[in-house]
Every structure is written in C-alpha cells, then in structure tokens.
Amino acid sequence: IFSLMHPAFMFFLLGSSLYAGYLGFQWRRIRDLATEIKDLKAQRDASAPKTQEEGASAPPSPLDSTIAGLEKERKNLIGQKLNDKHHNWGSLILGLGVLMAIAGPCNTFLRTGKLFPGPHLYAGAGMVVLWAAAAALVPSMQKGNDTSRSMHIAFNAINIGLFLWQVPTGLDIVAKVFQFTTLP
C-alpha cells in the first residue's frame, strides 16, 4: 500500500500543476489587460478631436465600450486573488513534489535493496530541479523581471511535459509492483 502513495500523490501533483499553470496564465492576463487598456486609452486620446472650448467634452469614442469591457474583466480577475492562489498551489507542488520524489526511490530501495536507474528516475530528478529553479525565479518576477517570468513559464512547461511523459513509465512500475508483491 505504501508503494502506491507515490503514484497517487504524483497524479494529484500533475493535476495541481495544470491548475497552477492555469492560475498563472490568468494572473498574466491581468498584466496584459493593463497594457492593452493603456494602449487603447492612448489611441482614443490621440484620435479625439480637439475642442476649442475649455470644459467642453468630446463625443464618446467607439473605443470607450471596449475599454470599459476590458476594465471590467480586469477588475473581475483581480477580485479572484489569482496571484495568491497561484503562489499557494506552487508552494504545495514544490513541497509535496520534492517529498514524493524522494519517497518514491526510498520506498523502492527499502523494498528491493536497490534502485533502478532509468528514464523514470532521471526525469523525476530533473523535475525536482525544475521545480526548484522555477521557485527561485519568484523574487525577481515580483520585481517585474520579464525574463524571469518567461523562464519560470518555460521551466514549468518542460516540467508538465516530463510529468506527462512519466505517466506511462510510472504505470509500468506500478504494474511490476503488483506483479511482484503478495497482497494480504
């Protein structure tokens, strides 16, 4: 039963990683909306006719409704506290992922007296490195570094790829556990 904890938690972490990625992209959407709104306002102001009278208001621009819609969407996204959710899920993935990435090989060694070096083990080690590297980029991302943001996304995208690639190799290992284990 203990041997099945690793694959069960790893499936949970795969789903969590996909959800955390979704939250991260939603958080990024907030920043993109701010830039888009700013650009549309500049475009609106540049194309507005100049009035001679002070205090006279310009007719509404066709861009006003677009800007209002984007501002409403941005306000809605901000209200969801996506940054906090993304950070919390990322912390859970890092902590639980490292724990399970160590527990799996330890369990294998305790049951068999050896490890089986191969793609599953190496990919798992690479995932732990990528989790740590992505987390290490957070402070510079919080300071607005777009290169760090792009690297964070790239590391996590590679990690999702490794995760998905590990599913069939992990299921092969689970099948071997059932094959060579006598259940009570």
Backbone as numpy.savetxt, mean C-alpha at the origin, in Angstrom:
# Nx Ny Nz CAx CAy CAz Cx Cy Cz
-0.90 -28.36 13.34 -1.74 -27.17 13.34 -0.86 -25.92 13.34
0.20 -25.90 14.15 1.08 -24.74 14.21 1.69 -24.46 12.84
1.94 -25.51 12.08 2.53 -25.35 10.74 1.61 -24.58 9.80
0.31 -24.60 10.07 -0.64 -23.91 9.20 -0.84 -22.45 9.57
-0.28 -22.03 10.71 -0.39 -20.62 11.09 0.31 -19.73 10.07
1.49 -20.13 9.64 2.26 -19.33 8.69 1.46 -19.07 7.41
0.96 -20.12 6.73 0.21 -19.83 5.50 -1.08 -19.05 5.76
-1.77 -19.33 6.85 -3.02 -18.61 7.14 -2.74 -17.13 7.34
-1.73 -16.81 8.13 -1.40 -15.40 8.36 -0.88 -14.74 7.09
-0.17 -15.48 6.28 0.37 -14.89 5.06 -0.76 -14.57 4.06
-1.79 -15.42 4.00 -2.95 -15.07 3.16 -3.63 -13.81 3.68
-3.73 -13.71 5.01 -4.29 -12.49 5.61 -3.43 -11.28 5.23
-2.10 -11.44 5.28 -1.20 -10.33 4.96 -1.25 -9.96 3.47
-1.48 -10.93 2.62 -1.63 -10.63 1.19 -2.86 -9.74 0.99
-3.97 -10.13 1.58 -5.18 -9.30 1.48 -4.97 -7.93 2.11
-4.29 -7.91 3.25 -4.00 -6.64 3.92 -3.12 -5.75 3.07
-2.17 -6.34 2.38 -1.28 -5.57 1.52 -2.04 -4.93 0.36
-2.96 -5.69 -0.21 -3.78 -5.15 -1.30 -4.65 -4.00 -0.78
-5.23 -4.16 0.41 -6.07 -3.12 0.99 -5.24 -1.89 1.34
-4.06 -2.09 1.92 -3.19 -0.97 2.26 -2.76 -0.22 1.00
-2.51 -0.95 -0.07 -2.19 -0.30 -1.35 -3.34 0.55 -1.86
-4.55 0.03 -1.74 -5.73 0.79 -2.14 -5.83 2.07 -1.31
-5.65 1.96 0.01 -5.70 3.15 0.88 -4.62 4.16 0.50
-3.43 3.65 0.20 -2.32 4.54 -0.19 -2.62 5.29 -1.48
-3.20 4.59 -2.44 -3.53 5.27 -3.69 -4.68 6.26 -3.50
-5.59 5.98 -2.60 -6.65 6.95 -2.28 -6.04 8.19 -1.62
-5.07 7.98 -0.73 -4.39 9.11 -0.08 -3.65 9.94 -1.13
-3.03 9.25 -2.08 -2.34 9.96 -3.16 -3.33 10.77 -4.00
-4.53 10.24 -4.16 -5.57 10.94 -4.92 -5.88 12.30 -4.30
-5.82 12.37 -2.97 -6.07 13.65 -2.28 -5.05 14.68 -2.73
-3.77 14.29 -2.77 -2.72 15.22 -3.21 -2.90 15.59 -4.68
-3.24 14.60 -5.51 -3.45 14.87 -6.93 -4.63 15.82 -7.15
-5.68 15.64 -6.35 -6.84 16.53 -6.47 -6.47 17.96 -6.12
-5.64 18.15 -5.09 -5.23 19.50 -4.70 -4.51 20.19 -5.86
-3.63 19.47 -6.52 -2.90 20.03 -7.67 -3.86 20.32 -8.83
-4.77 19.39 -9.08 -5.72 19.57 -10.18 -6.63 20.77 -9.93
-7.10 20.92 -8.69 -7.95 22.06 -8.34 -7.19 23.37 -8.51
-5.95 23.39 -8.04 -5.13 24.60 -8.16 -4.93 24.98 -9.63
-4.64 23.98 -10.46 -4.45 24.24 -11.89 -5.72 24.75 -12.56
-6.87 24.15 -12.21 -8.14 24.60 -12.79 -8.49 26.02 -12.35
-8.20 26.35 -11.09 -8.47 27.71 -10.62 -7.59 28.72 -11.36
-6.33 28.35 -11.58 -5.43 29.25 -12.33 -5.92 29.41 -13.77
-6.37 28.32 -14.35 -6.89 28.36 -15.72 -8.15 29.22 -15.78
-9.02 29.07 -14.80 -10.26 29.86 -14.74 -9.94 31.35 -14.59
-9.02 31.66 -13.66 -8.67 33.05 -13.41 -7.98 33.69 -14.61
-7.20 32.91 -15.33 -6.50 33.44 -16.51 -7.46 33.72 -17.65
-8.54 32.93 -17.74 -9.47 33.12 -18.86 -10.64 34.04 -18.51
-10.73 34.47 -17.25 -11.84 35.33 -16.84 -11.67 36.71 -17.47
-12.78 37.28 -17.96 -12.68 38.63 -18.54 -12.40 39.65 -17.45
-11.60 40.62 -17.77 -11.25 41.68 -16.81 -12.39 42.69 -16.79
-12.88 42.97 -15.59 -13.96 43.96 -15.46 -13.35 45.30 -15.12
-14.00 46.33 -15.60 -13.51 47.68 -15.37 -13.90 48.19 -13.98
-15.07 47.79 -13.54 -15.56 48.32 -12.26 -15.01 47.48 -11.11
-14.62 48.19 -10.08 -14.19 47.48 -8.87 -15.42 46.95 -8.18
-15.34 45.74 -7.68 -16.46 45.15 -6.98 -17.41 44.41 -7.90
-17.26 44.57 -9.21 -18.14 43.86 -10.14 -17.65 42.42 -10.23
-18.58 41.51 -10.19 -18.18 40.12 -10.24 -18.24 39.60 -11.67
-17.32 38.69 -11.96 -17.27 38.09 -13.29 -18.36 37.03 -13.38
-18.86 36.76 -14.58 -19.86 35.69 -14.72 -19.23 34.35 -14.34
-20.05 33.42 -13.88 -19.49 32.13 -13.48 -18.82 31.42 -14.66
-17.73 30.78 -14.35 -16.98 30.05 -15.37 -17.52 28.63 -15.47
-17.42 28.02 -16.65 -17.82 26.60 -16.76 -16.95 25.70 -15.88
-15.77 26.19 -15.52 -14.87 25.39 -14.67 -15.32 25.36 -13.21
-16.18 26.31 -12.82 -16.60 26.40 -11.42 -17.26 25.12 -10.92
-18.12 24.52 -11.74 -18.79 23.28 -11.29 -17.79 22.13 -11.21
-16.85 22.09 -12.13 -15.81 21.05 -12.08 -14.97 21.20 -10.81
-14.57 22.43 -10.53 -13.77 22.71 -9.33 -14.56 22.34 -8.08
-15.82 22.71 -8.03 -16.65 22.41 -6.87 -16.77 20.90 -6.67
-16.93 20.14 -7.76 -17.01 18.68 -7.66 -15.73 18.06 -7.14
-14.61 18.56 -7.64 -13.31 18.05 -7.19 -13.05 18.41 -5.73
-13.44 19.62 -5.34 -13.27 20.02 -3.94 -14.13 19.16 -3.02
-15.33 18.83 -3.47 -16.21 17.96 -2.67 -15.61 16.56 -2.53
-15.09 16.02 -3.64 -14.45 14.70 -3.61 -13.25 14.70 -2.67
-12.44 15.75 -2.74 -11.25 15.85 -1.89 -11.64 15.94 -0.42
-12.65 16.74 -0.12 -13.11 16.88 1.26 -13.62 15.54 1.79
-14.33 14.80 0.95 -14.83 13.48 1.34 -13.68 12.52 1.63
-12.67 12.51 0.77 -11.52 11.63 0.97 -10.74 12.00 2.24
-10.58 13.29 2.48 -9.86 13.73 3.68 -10.61 13.26 4.94
-11.93 13.33 4.89 -12.74 12.92 6.03 -12.61 11.44 6.37
-12.14 10.64 5.45 -11.98 9.20 5.70 -10.70 8.86 6.44
-9.83 9.85 6.68 -8.56 9.64 7.39 -7.75 8.49 6.77
-7.62 8.56 5.45 -6.93 7.51 4.70 -5.47 7.36 5.08
-4.81 8.48 5.38 -3.41 8.43 5.75 -3.21 7.61 7.02
-4.05 7.85 8.02 -3.93 7.09 9.27 -4.21 5.61 9.04
-5.24 5.31 8.27 -5.58 3.91 7.98 -4.43 3.22 7.24
-3.89 3.91 6.23 -2.79 3.34 5.45 -1.58 3.08 6.34
-1.26 4.04 7.19 -0.12 3.89 8.09 -0.35 2.73 9.06
-1.55 2.62 9.63 -1.84 1.55 10.58 -1.77 0.17 9.93
-2.34 0.04 8.73 -2.26 -1.25 8.04 -0.82 -1.57 7.66
-0.06 -0.56 7.23 1.35 -0.78 6.90 2.14 -1.24 8.10
1.88 -0.65 9.25 2.58 -1.08 10.48 2.23 -2.51 10.84
0.95 -2.87 10.70 0.53 -4.24 10.97 1.22 -5.22 10.02
1.27 -4.86 8.75 1.90 -5.73 7.75 3.39 -5.90 8.06
4.06 -4.81 8.39 5.49 -4.90 8.71 5.72 -5.78 9.93
5.01 -5.51 11.01 5.23 -6.28 12.24 4.84 -7.74 12.11
3.63 -8.00 11.66 3.15 -9.36 11.54 3.88 -10.10 10.42
4.20 -9.38 9.35 4.91 -10.01 8.24 6.29 -10.49 8.62
7.03 -9.66 9.35 8.37 -10.08 9.80 8.25 -11.26 10.76
7.30 -11.16 11.69 7.10 -12.26 12.64 6.80 -13.57 11.93
5.89 -13.54 10.98 5.51 -14.77 10.27 6.60 -15.23 9.31
7.37 -14.30 8.76 8.47 -14.68 7.87 9.59 -15.38 8.65
9.69 -15.09 9.93 10.66 -15.79 10.79 10.04 -17.08 11.33
8.76 -17.03 11.71 8.09 -18.19 12.30 8.01 -19.36 11.32
7.78 -19.08 10.03 7.67 -20.15 9.05 8.94 -21.00 8.96
10.10 -20.38 8.69 11.32 -21.18 8.64 11.68 -21.82 9.99
11.40 -21.13 11.09 11.68 -21.72 12.41 10.84 -22.98 12.62
9.57 -22.91 12.24 8.69 -24.08 12.37 9.21 -25.22 11.50
9.60 -24.90 10.28 10.14 -25.93 9.39 11.37 -26.58 10.00
12.26 -25.75 10.53 13.48 -26.29 11.12 13.17 -27.15 12.35
12.26 -26.71 13.19 11.91 -27.49 14.38 11.25 -28.81 14.02
10.47 -28.84 12.95 9.80 -30.08 12.54 10.73 -31.04 11.82
11.64 -30.50 11.00 12.43 -31.37 10.11 13.92 -31.40 10.44
14.38 -30.44 11.23 15.80 -30.38 11.55 16.63 -29.72 10.46
15.99 -29.18 9.44 16.73 -28.49 8.38 15.80 -27.51 7.68
16.40 -26.60 6.93 15.64 -25.69 6.08 15.78 -26.16 4.64
14.85 -25.76 3.83 14.86 -26.15 2.43 15.06 -24.89 1.59
16.33 -24.51 1.35 16.57 -23.30 0.56 15.96 -23.45 -0.83
15.24 -22.45 -1.20 14.60 -22.48 -2.51 13.87 -21.18 -2.75
13.16 -21.12 -3.85 12.50 -19.88 -4.24 11.55 -19.32 -3.16
10.82 -20.18 -2.48 9.86 -19.70 -1.47 10.60 -19.02 -0.32
11.64 -19.62 0.15 12.43 -19.06 1.26 13.12 -17.76 0.84
13.72 -17.74 -0.33 14.43 -16.55 -0.79 13.47 -15.39 -1.08
12.33 -15.71 -1.69 11.35 -14.66 -1.96 10.82 -14.10 -0.65
10.59 -14.95 0.34 10.13 -14.49 1.65 11.14 -13.56 2.30
12.42 -13.90 2.21 13.46 -13.02 2.76 13.48 -11.69 2.01
13.32 -11.75 0.70 13.27 -10.51 -0.09 12.09 -9.65 0.29
10.96 -10.27 0.60 9.78 -9.52 1.00 10.03 -8.77 2.31
10.69 -9.43 3.25 10.99 -8.76 4.52 11.88 -7.54 4.28
12.86 -7.68 3.41 13.74 -6.55 3.08 12.93 -5.42 2.44
12.04 -5.76 1.52 11.22 -4.74 0.86 10.26 -4.06 1.83
9.68 -4.82 2.76 8.82 -4.21 3.78 9.61 -3.19 4.60
10.82 -3.59 5.01 11.65 -2.68 5.82 12.06 -1.46 5.01
12.44 -1.66 3.76 12.87 -0.53 2.92 11.70 0.44 2.67
10.51 -0.10 2.41 9.34 0.75 2.19 9.01 1.55 3.44
9.10 0.90 4.60 8.83 1.60 5.87 9.89 2.66 6.16
11.13 2.38 5.78 12.22 3.33 6.04 12.05 4.62 5.22
11.29 4.57 4.15 11.07 5.75 3.31 10.00 6.69 3.86
9.24 6.24 4.84 8.11 7.04 5.35 8.53 8.43 5.86
9.60 8.55 6.67 9.95 9.90 7.14 10.23 10.90 6.00
10.93 10.46 4.96 11.19 11.40 3.86 9.92 11.65 3.04
9.02 10.68 2.98 7.74 10.90 2.30 6.93 11.95 3.05
6.97 11.89 4.37 6.22 12.85 5.18 6.75 14.26 5.00
7.99 14.38 4.56 8.58 15.70 4.27 8.32 16.13 2.83
7.58 15.32 2.08 7.20 15.71 0.72 8.11 15.21 -0.39
9.00 14.28 -0.10 9.93 13.78 -1.10 9.21 12.83 -2.07
9.01 13.28 -3.30 8.28 12.47 -4.28 9.07 11.26 -4.76
10.40 11.34 -4.77 11.21 10.18 -5.14 11.01 9.06 -4.13
11.00 9.41 -2.85 10.75 8.41 -1.81 9.36 7.80 -1.97
8.39 8.64 -2.31 7.02 8.16 -2.52 6.99 7.14 -3.65
7.64 7.46 -4.74 7.67 6.55 -5.89 8.39 5.25 -5.55
9.48 5.36 -4.80 10.21 4.15 -4.40 9.36 3.30 -3.45
8.64 3.94 -2.54 7.76 3.24 -1.60 6.71 2.44 -2.39
6.12 3.08 -3.37 5.12 2.41 -4.20 5.76 1.26 -4.98
6.93 1.49 -5.55 7.62 0.45 -6.33 7.98 -0.75 -5.45
8.54 -0.49 -4.28 8.90 -1.59 -3.37 7.67 -2.42 -3.01
6.56 -1.74 -2.73 5.36 -2.47 -2.34 4.71 -3.18 -3.52
4.82 -2.63 -4.72 4.31 -3.31 -5.91 5.12 -4.59 -6.17
6.43 -4.49 -6.04 7.28 -5.68 -6.19 6.91 -6.71 -5.12
6.65 -6.22 -3.91 6.29 -7.11 -2.82 4.98 -7.85 -3.11
4.00 -7.15 -3.66 2.73 -7.81 -4.04 3.02 -8.89 -5.09
3.88 -8.56 -6.05 4.24 -9.55 -7.06 4.90 -10.78 -6.44
5.83 -10.56 -5.52 6.47 -11.69 -4.83 5.45 -12.48 -4.02
4.55 -11.76 -3.37 3.51 -12.40 -2.58 2.67 -13.33 -3.46
2.20 -12.81 -4.60 1.37 -13.60 -5.49 2.15 -14.78 -6.08
3.42 -14.57 -6.33 4.26 -15.64 -6.86 4.47 -16.72 -5.81
4.46 -16.33 -4.53 4.69 -17.30 -3.46 3.48 -18.17 -3.17
2.30 -17.76 -3.58 1.10 -18.55 -3.27 1.23 -19.98 -3.78
1.54 -20.22 -5.07 1.63 -21.62 -5.50 2.76 -22.39 -4.81
3.91 -21.75 -4.59 5.00 -22.47 -3.92 4.63 -22.75 -2.47
3.91 -21.83 -1.84 3.47 -22.04 -0.46 2.45 -23.16 -0.36
1.52 -23.21 -1.33 0.52 -24.28 -1.32 1.18 -25.65 -1.55
2.25 -25.69 -2.35 3.00 -26.94 -2.52 3.60 -27.38 -1.19
4.12 -26.44 -0.42 4.70 -26.76 0.88 3.62 -27.25 1.83
2.45 -26.60 1.83 1.33 -27.03 2.69 0.93 -28.46 2.32
0.89 -28.77 1.03 0.55 -30.13 0.60 1.57 -31.13 1.15
2.85 -30.78 1.15 3.87 -31.67 1.69 3.72 -31.84 3.20
3.34 -30.77 3.89 3.11 -30.87 5.33 2.02 -31.88 5.60
0.91 -31.81 4.85 -0.17 -32.78 5.04 0.26 -34.19 4.65
1.11 -34.28 3.63 1.56 -35.58 3.17 2.42 -36.30 4.21
3.28 -35.53 4.88 4.24 -36.16 5.79 3.87 -36.00 7.27
2.69 -35.52 7.57 2.28 -35.32 8.94 1.12 -36.27 9.25
1.21 -36.91 10.40 0.08 -37.72 10.86 -0.75 -36.87 11.81
-2.02 -36.77 11.51 -2.91 -35.97 12.33 -3.49 -36.83 13.44
-3.73 -36.25 14.61 -4.25 -37.05 15.72 -5.65 -37.56 15.50
